[in-house]
Short mmCIF file of C-alpha atoms in Angstrom, two decimals:
data_model
loop_
_atom_site.label_atom_id
_atom_site.label_comp_id
_atom_site.label_asym_id
_atom_site.label_seq_id
_atom_site.Cartn_x
_atom_site.Cartn_y
_atom_site.Cartn_z
CA MET A 1098 0.00 0.00 0.00
CA GLU A 1099 2.76 2.33 0.98
CA GLU A 1100 4.64 1.78 -2.27
CA ARG A 1101 1.47 2.11 -4.23
CA LYS A 1102 1.03 5.61 -2.82
CA ARG A 1103 4.58 6.55 -3.48
CA TYR A 1104 4.29 5.94 -7.20
CA SER A 1105 0.67 6.79 -7.83
CA GLY A 1106 1.46 10.44 -8.52
CA LYS A 1107 1.99 10.32 -12.27
CA VAL A 1108 0.87 7.04 -13.72
CA ASP A 1109 -1.41 4.72 -11.88
CA ILE A 1110 0.61 1.58 -12.43
CA GLY A 1111 2.97 1.75 -9.50
CA LEU A 1112 6.08 1.88 -11.66
CA LYS A 1113 8.88 4.35 -12.05
CA SER A 1114 11.42 3.01 -14.45
CA PRO A 1115 14.50 5.13 -15.20
CA LYS A 1116 16.12 4.38 -11.89
CA TYR A 1117 15.61 0.66 -12.34
CA LEU A 1118 16.51 -1.66 -15.15
CA VAL A 1119 14.02 -4.34 -14.21
CA GLU A 1120 10.90 -3.42 -12.35
CA LEU A 1121 8.04 -5.76 -11.55
CA ALA A 1122 4.86 -4.59 -9.88
CA LYS A 1123 2.21 -6.83 -8.38
CA VAL A 1124 2.95 -9.82 -10.57
CA ASP A 1125 0.33 -12.49 -10.11
CA LYS A 1126 0.40 -15.97 -11.56
CA HIS A 1127 -1.58 -19.18 -11.17
CA PHE A 1128 -0.79 -22.65 -12.46
CA GLY A 1129 -4.31 -24.02 -12.48
CA SER A 1130 -5.56 -23.63 -8.92
CA ASN A 1131 -2.02 -23.20 -7.61
CA HIS A 1132 -1.27 -19.56 -6.77
CA VAL A 1133 2.47 -19.46 -7.56
CA LEU A 1134 3.12 -15.70 -7.52
CA LYS A 1135 1.10 -13.56 -5.15
CA GLY A 1136 1.46 -10.00 -6.31
CA VAL A 1137 5.26 -9.91 -6.33
CA SER A 1138 7.00 -6.56 -6.77
CA LEU A 1139 10.72 -6.28 -7.35
CA ARG A 1140 13.09 -3.54 -8.47
CA VAL A 1141 16.58 -4.11 -9.78
CA LYS A 1142 18.93 -1.23 -10.48
CA PRO A 1143 21.31 -1.15 -13.43
CA GLY A 1144 24.47 -3.10 -12.64
CA GLU A 1145 22.91 -4.80 -9.66
CA VAL A 1146 23.35 -8.53 -9.05
CA CYS A 1147 20.10 -9.68 -7.54
CA SER A 1148 20.07 -13.19 -6.10
CA ILE A 1149 16.75 -14.87 -5.52
CA ILE A 1150 16.79 -17.63 -2.90
CA GLY A 1151 14.20 -19.67 -1.06
CA PRO A 1152 12.86 -23.18 -0.67
CA SER A 1153 11.79 -25.11 -3.76
CA GLY A 1154 8.27 -24.33 -4.86
CA ALA A 1155 8.60 -20.74 -3.63
CA GLY A 1156 8.11 -19.37 -7.15
CA LYS A 1157 11.69 -18.19 -7.75
CA SER A 1158 12.06 -19.67 -11.23
CA THR A 1159 8.54 -18.69 -12.21
CA LEU A 1160 9.25 -15.09 -11.21
CA LEU A 1161 12.48 -15.08 -13.21
CA ARG A 1162 10.77 -16.59 -16.24
CA CYS A 1163 8.13 -13.87 -16.11
CA VAL A 1164 10.79 -11.25 -16.82
CA ASN A 1165 11.29 -12.53 -20.39
CA LEU A 1166 7.76 -13.86 -20.58
CA LEU A 1167 8.62 -17.53 -20.83
CA GLU A 1168 5.77 -17.61 -18.34
CA SER A 1169 2.83 -15.32 -18.85
CA PRO A 1170 1.57 -13.85 -15.59
CA ASP A 1171 -2.13 -13.33 -15.00
CA SER A 1172 -1.70 -9.70 -14.05
CA GLY A 1173 0.78 -7.06 -13.00
CA ASN A 1174 3.05 -4.55 -14.70
CA MET A 1175 6.65 -4.61 -15.68
CA VAL A 1176 9.28 -2.29 -17.06
CA VAL A 1177 12.38 -3.92 -18.50
CA ALA A 1178 15.11 -1.70 -19.94
CA GLY A 1179 12.60 1.07 -20.41
CA GLN A 1180 10.00 -1.11 -22.10
CA TYR A 1181 6.66 -1.06 -20.33
CA VAL A 1182 4.60 -4.26 -20.36
CA ASP A 1183 1.05 -4.68 -19.09
CA LEU A 1184 1.19 -8.29 -17.95
CA ALA A 1185 -2.57 -8.74 -17.97
CA ARG A 1186 -2.63 -8.49 -21.75
CA PRO A 1187 -0.93 -10.66 -24.34
CA LEU A 1188 2.07 -8.89 -25.81
CA ASP A 1189 2.31 -8.45 -29.58
CA LYS A 1190 5.09 -10.38 -31.32
CA ARG A 1191 7.25 -7.38 -32.04
CA SER A 1192 7.29 -6.13 -28.47
CA LEU A 1193 7.93 -9.65 -27.24
CA LEU A 1194 11.01 -10.04 -29.46
CA GLN A 1195 12.13 -6.56 -28.40
CA LEU A 1196 11.83 -7.56 -24.74
CA ARG A 1197 13.77 -10.78 -25.27
CA ARG A 1198 16.43 -8.94 -27.18
CA ASN A 1199 17.12 -6.90 -24.08
CA VAL A 1200 17.19 -9.86 -21.71
CA GLY A 1201 19.53 -12.84 -21.92
CA MET A 1202 18.83 -16.09 -20.16
CA VAL A 1203 20.85 -19.02 -18.86
CA PHE A 1204 19.03 -22.23 -17.96
CA GLN A 1205 19.68 -24.95 -15.43
CA SER A 1206 19.82 -27.53 -18.24
CA PHE A 1207 22.11 -25.35 -20.46
CA ASN A 1208 19.89 -25.90 -23.53
CA LEU A 1209 22.65 -25.59 -26.08
CA PHE A 1210 21.52 -26.68 -29.54
CA PRO A 1211 22.93 -30.22 -29.85
CA HIS A 1212 23.00 -30.26 -33.65
CA LEU A 1213 25.18 -27.15 -33.85
CA SER A 1214 28.82 -26.70 -32.92
CA VAL A 1215 29.78 -24.46 -30.01
CA LEU A 1216 30.68 -21.70 -32.45
CA GLU A 1217 27.40 -22.04 -34.36
CA ASN A 1218 25.45 -22.02 -31.11
CA ILE A 1219 26.82 -18.57 -30.34
CA SER A 1220 26.85 -17.25 -33.91
CA LEU A 1221 23.40 -18.27 -35.16
CA PRO A 1222 21.41 -16.06 -32.76
CA GLN A 1223 23.66 -13.07 -33.50
CA ARG A 1224 23.03 -13.43 -37.21
CA ARG A 1225 19.32 -13.98 -36.82
CA VAL A 1226 18.52 -11.55 -34.04
CA LEU A 1227 21.04 -8.76 -34.59
CA GLY A 1228 21.55 -9.31 -38.32
CA ARG A 1229 25.32 -9.57 -37.94
CA SER A 1230 27.31 -10.91 -40.87
CA ALA A 1231 28.77 -14.42 -40.58
CA GLU A 1232 32.24 -12.95 -40.10
CA ASP A 1233 31.25 -10.43 -37.47
CA ALA A 1234 29.27 -13.06 -35.60
CA LYS A 1235 32.19 -15.46 -35.69
CA ALA A 1236 34.62 -12.81 -34.45
CA LYS A 1237 32.29 -11.91 -31.59
CA SER A 1238 31.75 -15.59 -30.74
CA LEU A 1239 35.46 -16.30 -30.61
CA GLU A 1240 36.03 -13.23 -28.46
CA LEU A 1241 33.39 -14.45 -25.99
CA LEU A 1242 34.70 -18.01 -26.01
CA GLU A 1243 38.06 -16.55 -25.11
CA ARG A 1244 36.40 -14.64 -22.28
CA VAL A 1245 34.77 -17.80 -20.83
CA GLY A 1246 38.00 -19.75 -21.34
CA LEU A 1247 36.81 -22.07 -24.11
CA ALA A 1248 38.46 -20.77 -27.26
CA ASP A 1249 39.76 -24.25 -28.03
CA LYS A 1250 36.24 -25.75 -28.02
CA ALA A 1251 34.80 -23.64 -30.84
CA GLU A 1252 34.43 -26.54 -33.23
CA SER A 1253 33.24 -29.09 -30.64
CA PHE A 1254 29.65 -30.25 -30.37
CA PRO A 1255 27.89 -29.65 -27.03
CA SER A 1256 27.73 -33.36 -26.20
CA LYS A 1257 31.52 -33.54 -26.40
CA ILE A 1258 32.20 -31.02 -23.64
CA SER A 1259 31.50 -31.10 -19.90
CA GLY A 1260 28.40 -29.65 -18.26
CA GLY A 1261 30.37 -26.76 -16.84
CA GLN A 1262 31.79 -25.99 -20.27
CA GLN A 1263 28.32 -26.21 -21.81
CA GLN A 1264 27.01 -23.73 -19.30
CA ARG A 1265 29.89 -21.34 -20.02
CA VAL A 1266 29.05 -21.59 -23.72
CA ALA A 1267 25.41 -20.87 -22.87
CA ILE A 1268 26.52 -17.74 -21.02
CA ALA A 1269 28.62 -16.69 -24.01
CA ARG A 1270 25.66 -17.32 -26.32
CA ALA A 1271 23.46 -15.03 -24.25
CA LEU A 1272 26.14 -12.34 -23.88
CA ALA A 1273 26.74 -12.33 -27.63
CA LEU A 1274 23.38 -10.60 -28.12
CA GLU A 1275 24.54 -7.79 -25.84
CA PRO A 1276 21.56 -7.90 -23.49
CA LYS A 1277 20.87 -5.19 -20.96
CA ALA A 1278 20.12 -7.76 -18.26
CA MET A 1279 20.82 -11.44 -17.76
CA LEU A 1280 18.60 -14.01 -16.07
CA PHE A 1281 20.20 -17.10 -14.53
CA ASP A 1282 17.82 -19.91 -13.58
CA GLU A 1283 19.72 -22.16 -11.16
CA PRO A 1284 22.73 -22.15 -13.49
CA THR A 1285 24.85 -24.50 -11.38
CA SER A 1286 22.23 -26.86 -9.96
CA ALA A 1287 22.88 -29.56 -12.56
CA LEU A 1288 26.65 -29.47 -12.02
CA ASP A 1289 28.95 -31.09 -9.53
CA PRO A 1290 30.76 -28.63 -7.24
CA GLU A 1291 33.98 -28.39 -9.20
CA LEU A 1292 32.24 -27.63 -12.48
CA ALA A 1293 29.86 -25.29 -10.67
CA GLN A 1294 32.87 -23.26 -9.53
CA GLU A 1295 34.08 -22.60 -13.07
CA VAL A 1296 30.58 -21.40 -14.02
CA LEU A 1297 30.37 -19.21 -10.93
CA GLY A 1298 33.76 -17.80 -11.84
CA VAL A 1299 32.46 -16.72 -15.23
CA MET A 1300 29.33 -15.27 -13.64
CA LYS A 1301 31.46 -13.30 -11.23
CA GLU A 1302 33.39 -11.88 -14.14
CA VAL A 1303 30.15 -10.98 -15.93
CA ALA A 1304 28.93 -9.26 -12.78
CA ALA A 1305 32.19 -7.34 -12.52
CA SER A 1306 31.72 -6.10 -16.08
CA GLY A 1307 28.65 -4.22 -14.87
CA MET A 1308 25.93 -6.52 -16.17
CA THR A 1309 22.58 -6.37 -14.41
CA MET A 1310 21.85 -9.91 -13.24
CA LEU A 1311 18.92 -11.74 -11.72
CA VAL A 1312 20.08 -15.08 -10.37
CA VAL A 1313 17.92 -17.84 -8.92
CA THR A 1314 20.43 -19.86 -6.96
CA HIS A 1315 21.27 -22.10 -4.06
CA GLU A 1316 24.87 -20.87 -4.04
CA MET A 1317 24.92 -18.81 -0.86
CA ASN A 1318 28.54 -17.79 -1.28
CA PHE A 1319 27.78 -16.31 -4.66
CA ALA A 1320 24.69 -14.54 -3.32
CA ARG A 1321 26.73 -13.13 -0.45
CA ASN A 1322 30.01 -12.25 -2.09
CA VAL A 1323 29.03 -11.36 -5.66
CA GLY A 1324 25.42 -10.35 -5.20
CA ASN A 1325 24.48 -6.93 -3.86
CA HIS A 1326 20.74 -7.44 -3.62
CA LEU A 1327 19.17 -10.48 -1.99
CA VAL A 1328 15.59 -11.59 -2.33
CA VAL A 1329 14.15 -14.35 -0.16
CA MET A 1330 11.00 -15.96 -1.51
CA GLU A 1331 8.58 -18.33 0.07
CA ASN A 1332 5.20 -19.57 -1.05
CA GLY A 1333 4.78 -17.15 -3.95
CA SER A 1334 5.87 -14.01 -2.10
CA ILE A 1335 9.02 -12.09 -1.30
CA ILE A 1336 9.37 -12.40 2.46
CA GLU A 1337 12.63 -10.55 2.94
CA GLU A 1338 14.78 -8.38 0.73
CA GLY A 1339 17.86 -6.23 1.02
CA ASP A 1340 21.60 -6.29 1.45
CA PRO A 1341 22.88 -9.90 1.23
CA GLU A 1342 25.44 -9.51 4.02
CA GLN A 1343 22.87 -8.09 6.39
CA ILE A 1344 20.20 -10.70 5.67
CA MET A 1345 22.69 -13.55 5.96
CA THR A 1346 24.03 -12.37 9.29
CA GLU A 1347 20.90 -10.86 10.79
CA PRO A 1348 17.74 -12.10 9.09
CA LYS A 1349 14.64 -10.25 10.23
CA LEU A 1350 12.34 -13.22 9.93
CA GLU A 1351 12.51 -16.52 11.74
CA ARG A 1352 11.60 -18.24 8.44
CA THR A 1353 14.59 -16.71 6.68
CA LYS A 1354 16.87 -17.78 9.52
CA GLN A 1355 15.53 -21.32 9.26
CA PHE A 1356 16.03 -21.48 5.53
CA LEU A 1357 19.54 -20.02 5.66
CA SER A 1358 20.71 -22.39 8.34
CA ALA A 1359 19.30 -25.31 6.36
CA VAL A 1360 21.14 -24.41 3.14
CA ILE A 1361 24.36 -23.21 4.71
CA ASN A 1362 24.85 -26.22 6.94
CA HIS A 1363 23.87 -28.88 4.47
CA MET B 25 10.22 -63.68 -69.16
CA SER B 26 7.93 -61.25 -70.93
CA GLY B 27 5.81 -61.17 -67.74
CA PHE B 28 8.89 -60.06 -65.84
CA LEU B 29 9.61 -57.35 -68.39
CA ALA B 30 6.01 -56.16 -68.34
CA VAL B 31 6.00 -55.82 -64.54
CA LEU B 32 9.47 -54.24 -64.63
CA ALA B 33 8.17 -51.68 -67.10
CA ALA B 34 5.52 -50.71 -64.54
CA VAL B 35 8.12 -49.86 -61.84
CA PRO B 36 8.21 -46.17 -62.82
CA ILE B 37 4.44 -45.92 -62.32
CA THR B 38 4.74 -47.56 -58.89
CA LEU B 39 7.50 -45.12 -57.97
CA LEU B 40 5.52 -42.21 -59.38
CA VAL B 41 2.49 -43.11 -57.24
CA THR B 42 4.68 -43.68 -54.17
CA ILE B 43 6.76 -40.55 -54.43
CA GLY B 44 3.79 -38.45 -55.55
CA ALA B 45 1.63 -39.63 -52.63
CA PHE B 46 4.53 -39.15 -50.19
CA ALA B 47 5.10 -35.60 -51.45
CA VAL B 48 1.39 -34.75 -51.24
CA GLY B 49 1.36 -36.33 -47.78
CA ILE B 50 4.38 -34.32 -46.56
CA VAL B 51 2.94 -31.01 -47.76
CA LEU B 52 -0.50 -31.69 -46.26
CA ALA B 53 1.02 -33.05 -43.04
CA LEU B 54 3.15 -29.90 -42.59
CA GLY B 55 0.02 -27.78 -42.85
CA LEU B 56 -1.86 -30.10 -40.49
CA THR B 57 1.00 -30.01 -38.00
CA PHE B 58 1.00 -26.22 -37.85
CA MET B 59 -2.79 -26.18 -37.56
CA ARG B 60 -2.73 -28.72 -34.74
CA ARG B 61 -0.14 -26.70 -32.82
CA SER B 62 -2.12 -23.50 -33.22
CA LYS B 63 -3.70 -21.78 -30.26
CA GLN B 64 -6.88 -21.32 -32.29
CA PRO B 65 -9.44 -24.10 -31.79
CA TRP B 66 -10.96 -23.40 -35.21
CA LEU B 67 -7.64 -24.45 -36.77
CA ARG B 68 -6.91 -27.31 -34.39
CA PHE B 69 -10.20 -29.17 -34.58
CA PRO B 70 -10.52 -29.46 -38.38
CA ALA B 71 -6.90 -30.60 -38.57
CA GLN B 72 -7.47 -33.27 -35.95
CA ALA B 73 -10.66 -34.40 -37.72
CA PHE B 74 -8.78 -34.61 -41.02
CA VAL B 75 -6.06 -36.77 -39.44
CA ASP B 76 -8.64 -39.09 -37.91
CA LEU B 77 -10.55 -39.44 -41.18
CA ALA B 78 -7.41 -39.93 -43.24
CA ARG B 79 -6.30 -42.73 -40.98
CA GLY B 80 -9.70 -44.14 -40.10
CA ILE B 81 -11.04 -44.73 -43.60
CA PRO B 82 -9.42 -47.60 -45.54
CA PRO B 83 -7.16 -46.38 -48.36
CA ILE B 84 -9.15 -48.34 -50.91
CA VAL B 85 -12.31 -46.45 -49.93
CA TRP B 86 -10.47 -43.13 -50.29
CA LEU B 87 -9.36 -44.12 -53.79
CA LEU B 88 -12.81 -45.29 -54.89
CA PHE B 89 -14.34 -42.15 -53.45
CA LEU B 90 -11.89 -39.81 -55.15
CA TYR B 91 -12.05 -41.65 -58.47
CA PHE B 92 -15.74 -42.49 -58.77
CA GLY B 93 -17.26 -40.24 -56.12
CA LEU B 94 -15.74 -36.97 -57.27
CA GLY B 95 -16.30 -38.11 -60.85
CA MET B 96 -20.02 -37.80 -60.31
CA GLY B 97 -19.53 -34.14 -59.51
CA VAL B 98 -17.64 -31.59 -61.52
CA ILE B 99 -14.05 -32.74 -61.00
CA LYS B 100 -12.94 -35.70 -63.06
CA LEU B 101 -9.63 -37.19 -61.96
CA SER B 102 -7.56 -39.65 -63.97
CA PRO B 103 -6.76 -42.94 -62.20
CA LEU B 104 -3.21 -41.75 -61.59
CA GLN B 105 -4.35 -38.40 -60.17
CA ALA B 106 -6.93 -40.06 -57.94
CA GLY B 107 -4.35 -42.64 -56.82
CA VAL B 108 -1.71 -40.08 -55.91
CA LEU B 109 -4.22 -37.79 -54.21
CA GLY B 110 -5.98 -40.59 -52.33
CA LEU B 111 -2.81 -42.21 -51.02
CA GLY B 112 -1.48 -38.69 -50.37
CA VAL B 113 -4.45 -37.93 -48.11
CA VAL B 114 -3.98 -41.19 -46.21
CA SER B 115 -0.23 -40.52 -45.94
CA ALA B 116 -0.92 -37.02 -44.61
CA GLY B 117 -2.76 -38.55 -41.67
CA TYR B 118 0.08 -40.88 -40.77
CA LEU B 119 2.85 -38.37 -41.50
CA ALA B 120 1.13 -35.74 -39.35
CA GLU B 121 1.34 -38.21 -36.47
CA ILE B 122 5.01 -38.90 -37.22
CA PHE B 123 5.69 -35.13 -37.27
CA ARG B 124 3.88 -34.73 -33.97
CA GLY B 125 6.03 -37.46 -32.44
CA GLY B 126 9.18 -35.85 -33.84
CA LEU B 127 8.30 -32.47 -32.35
CA LEU B 128 7.54 -34.09 -29.01
CA ALA B 129 10.96 -35.74 -29.06
CA VAL B 130 12.66 -32.33 -29.02
CA HIS B 131 13.37 -31.28 -25.45
CA LYS B 132 11.21 -28.42 -24.12
CA GLY B 133 14.37 -26.51 -23.22
CA GLN B 134 15.24 -26.23 -26.90
CA TYR B 135 12.03 -24.33 -27.61
CA GLU B 136 12.62 -22.15 -24.55
CA ALA B 137 16.23 -21.40 -25.41
CA GLY B 138 15.15 -20.31 -28.88
CA GLU B 139 12.46 -18.09 -27.43
CA ALA B 140 14.69 -16.61 -24.75
CA LEU B 141 17.28 -15.70 -27.40
CA GLY B 142 14.60 -13.73 -29.22
CA LEU B 143 14.67 -15.89 -32.35
CA SER B 144 11.61 -15.54 -34.57
CA ALA B 145 9.18 -18.46 -34.79
CA TRP B 146 10.44 -19.22 -38.30
CA THR B 147 14.08 -19.37 -37.17
CA ARG B 148 13.20 -21.44 -34.11
CA TYR B 149 11.41 -24.04 -36.18
CA SER B 150 13.63 -24.10 -39.24
CA LYS B 151 17.05 -23.89 -37.55
CA ILE B 152 16.53 -25.37 -34.10
CA ILE B 153 13.49 -27.61 -33.87
CA ALA B 154 13.12 -29.11 -37.35
CA PRO B 155 16.68 -30.49 -37.63
CA GLN B 156 16.35 -32.22 -34.26
CA ALA B 157 12.81 -33.43 -34.94
CA PHE B 158 13.89 -34.75 -38.34
CA LYS B 159 16.56 -36.85 -36.73
CA ALA B 160 13.99 -38.31 -34.35
CA MET B 161 11.49 -38.94 -37.14
CA LEU B 162 13.79 -40.44 -39.74
CA PRO B 163 13.28 -44.13 -38.82
CA ALA B 164 9.49 -43.72 -38.83
CA LEU B 165 9.56 -41.74 -42.08
CA ALA B 166 11.68 -44.39 -43.79
CA THR B 167 9.41 -47.19 -42.59
CA TYR B 168 6.36 -45.31 -43.82
CA PHE B 169 7.90 -44.61 -47.21
CA ILE B 170 8.90 -48.24 -47.75
CA GLY B 171 5.43 -49.32 -46.69
CA LEU B 172 4.01 -46.90 -49.22
CA VAL B 173 6.04 -48.47 -52.04
CA LYS B 174 3.98 -51.62 -51.47
CA ASP B 175 0.72 -49.91 -50.57
CA SER B 176 0.81 -48.02 -53.84
CA SER B 177 -0.48 -51.31 -55.29
CA ILE B 178 -3.91 -50.39 -53.90
CA ALA B 179 -4.10 -47.90 -56.77
CA SER B 180 -4.50 -50.91 -59.09
CA VAL B 181 -8.19 -51.12 -58.10
CA ILE B 182 -8.95 -47.85 -59.87
CA GLY B 183 -6.90 -48.86 -62.89
CA VAL B 184 -3.52 -47.23 -62.25
CA LYS B 185 -1.15 -49.28 -64.42
CA GLU B 186 1.43 -49.92 -61.69
CA MET B 187 3.17 -53.23 -60.93
CA VAL B 188 0.31 -55.22 -59.42
CA PHE B 189 -2.17 -54.03 -62.05
CA THR B 190 0.27 -55.09 -64.75
CA ALA B 191 1.01 -58.44 -63.09
CA ASN B 192 -2.70 -59.12 -62.75
CA GLN B 193 -3.34 -58.29 -66.40
CA TYR B 194 -0.47 -60.43 -67.54
CA ALA B 195 -1.40 -63.35 -65.29
CA ARG B 196 -4.85 -63.49 -66.84
CA ARG B 197 -3.57 -63.39 -70.39
CA SER B 198 -0.73 -65.91 -70.05
CA ASP B 199 -0.19 -69.37 -68.61
CA ASP B 200 2.22 -68.08 -65.96
CA GLY B 201 -0.59 -67.43 -63.47
CA ILE B 202 0.56 -66.84 -59.90
CA TYR B 203 4.18 -66.99 -61.04
CA THR B 204 3.86 -63.42 -62.35
CA PHE B 205 3.00 -62.23 -58.84
CA PHE B 206 6.13 -63.88 -57.45
CA LEU B 207 8.10 -61.90 -59.96
CA ALA B 208 6.31 -58.75 -58.87
CA ALA B 209 7.13 -59.55 -55.23
CA ALA B 210 10.82 -59.95 -56.10
CA ILE B 211 10.80 -56.61 -57.88
CA TYR B 212 9.12 -54.91 -54.89
CA ILE B 213 11.91 -56.20 -52.67
CA ALA B 214 14.56 -55.07 -55.12
CA VAL B 215 13.00 -51.59 -55.17
CA SER B 216 12.55 -51.30 -51.38
CA ILE B 217 15.99 -52.41 -50.27
CA PRO B 218 17.92 -49.46 -51.75
CA PHE B 219 15.57 -47.05 -49.96
CA ALA B 220 16.13 -48.89 -46.69
CA VAL B 221 19.89 -48.73 -47.19
CA VAL B 222 19.79 -45.00 -47.95
CA ALA B 223 17.64 -44.38 -44.86
CA ARG B 224 20.05 -46.28 -42.62
CA ARG B 225 23.00 -44.35 -44.05
CA MET B 226 21.25 -41.05 -43.37
CA GLU B 227 20.50 -42.12 -39.81
CA THR B 228 24.10 -43.05 -39.11
CA LYS B 229 25.29 -39.80 -40.63
CA LEU B 230 22.90 -37.73 -38.53
CA GLN B 231 23.85 -39.61 -35.38
CA GLU B 232 27.50 -38.90 -36.00
CA SER B 233 27.14 -35.22 -36.87
CA ALA B 234 24.96 -34.36 -33.88
CA LYS B 235 26.51 -36.59 -31.27
#
């Protein structure tokens, strides 16, 4: 209510975008009779690394997937990189592609295209989405492969490289489109700890480059040391939000304390 | 010997009916597949009904209907046209199911990755989904095609001069009798095997390239 009042001055949608790169207001979503997002509002500033944690089934991934409309919410409003979206209405194709152009995504299951080489995986979207020439796309791809430490794997097929390497390629593929924000949906959950570390290392580097990131994760060290905005979700709502260090050391809610001690001591 | 040559001379007609019906089937099945995946019920339901009818009515009835039934109206089809169209309609029903299976075999994450990257629907399907679905469908497509080589013989009932029609004609006129049909059977096998070999080669090649 308080926030509603704060923003109701100009436009009656509860949003004020320039200060924030990603802004969600009262996002509501059902899966059948299951109320998975209960009017969630979230603001992420440019360059911020926002980690979203919480028990499974809390709605973390669903919330993240609403940002690029892989899930369509029932209602709410959103501004992403200056583009306003009324979530209650279906978005036209053009605006949808525009939105996705601004937002990159990395999945838990990597989702590289298995019939294309590593290089083609990164180059094809650049050519199709940005209209880059084959040469420009290739140059950009190789530059990014260098950045994620996989220059020697350009010609490999995804099934021939490790999970951690696949995920680094997936990050490069998303970065190649020069998004304004990146979404990471449990990027290390399918990896064993050692491979997870190399992916986290790349993510840390991406964060350091100034990229705005929304990360659904169980990696508390990443959330604490790399993240500068922590969101705790439970049962379709954000229950606590703020500075990661502060929440991890002095959670306001008993529920947050419980959850943190469960994941940190496991 | 002349029976053999007569049946052999009918091989091009058999292949014409087979390939023609397969081509008609592929084109129709592509349309049906897009209709069935549409969000619009008025596209989905007719497509589903078409698939059910195409598969539910015996091919021979389709051919008789298209040849004699339509003939009573305005459109008059030649036996060959009716044969290709009729078997094409039946093929469309089966191929639409094969396409559906192929699309289902592609992991959901592939669709999502394509969407998240902002690729257009055309690019997603042509560059990402179709190549993977094709790989999954190839064995079923090859089996259907080889089956169609033989099933094209159904067109003999409306007078398409393919192998079985020719064998039948020859058997009645000569003393060879059933022997002519044995020859026809041998020729069917000789025609099918190269297709099977090509299909297996393609499969191996696809496995290697995408593995």
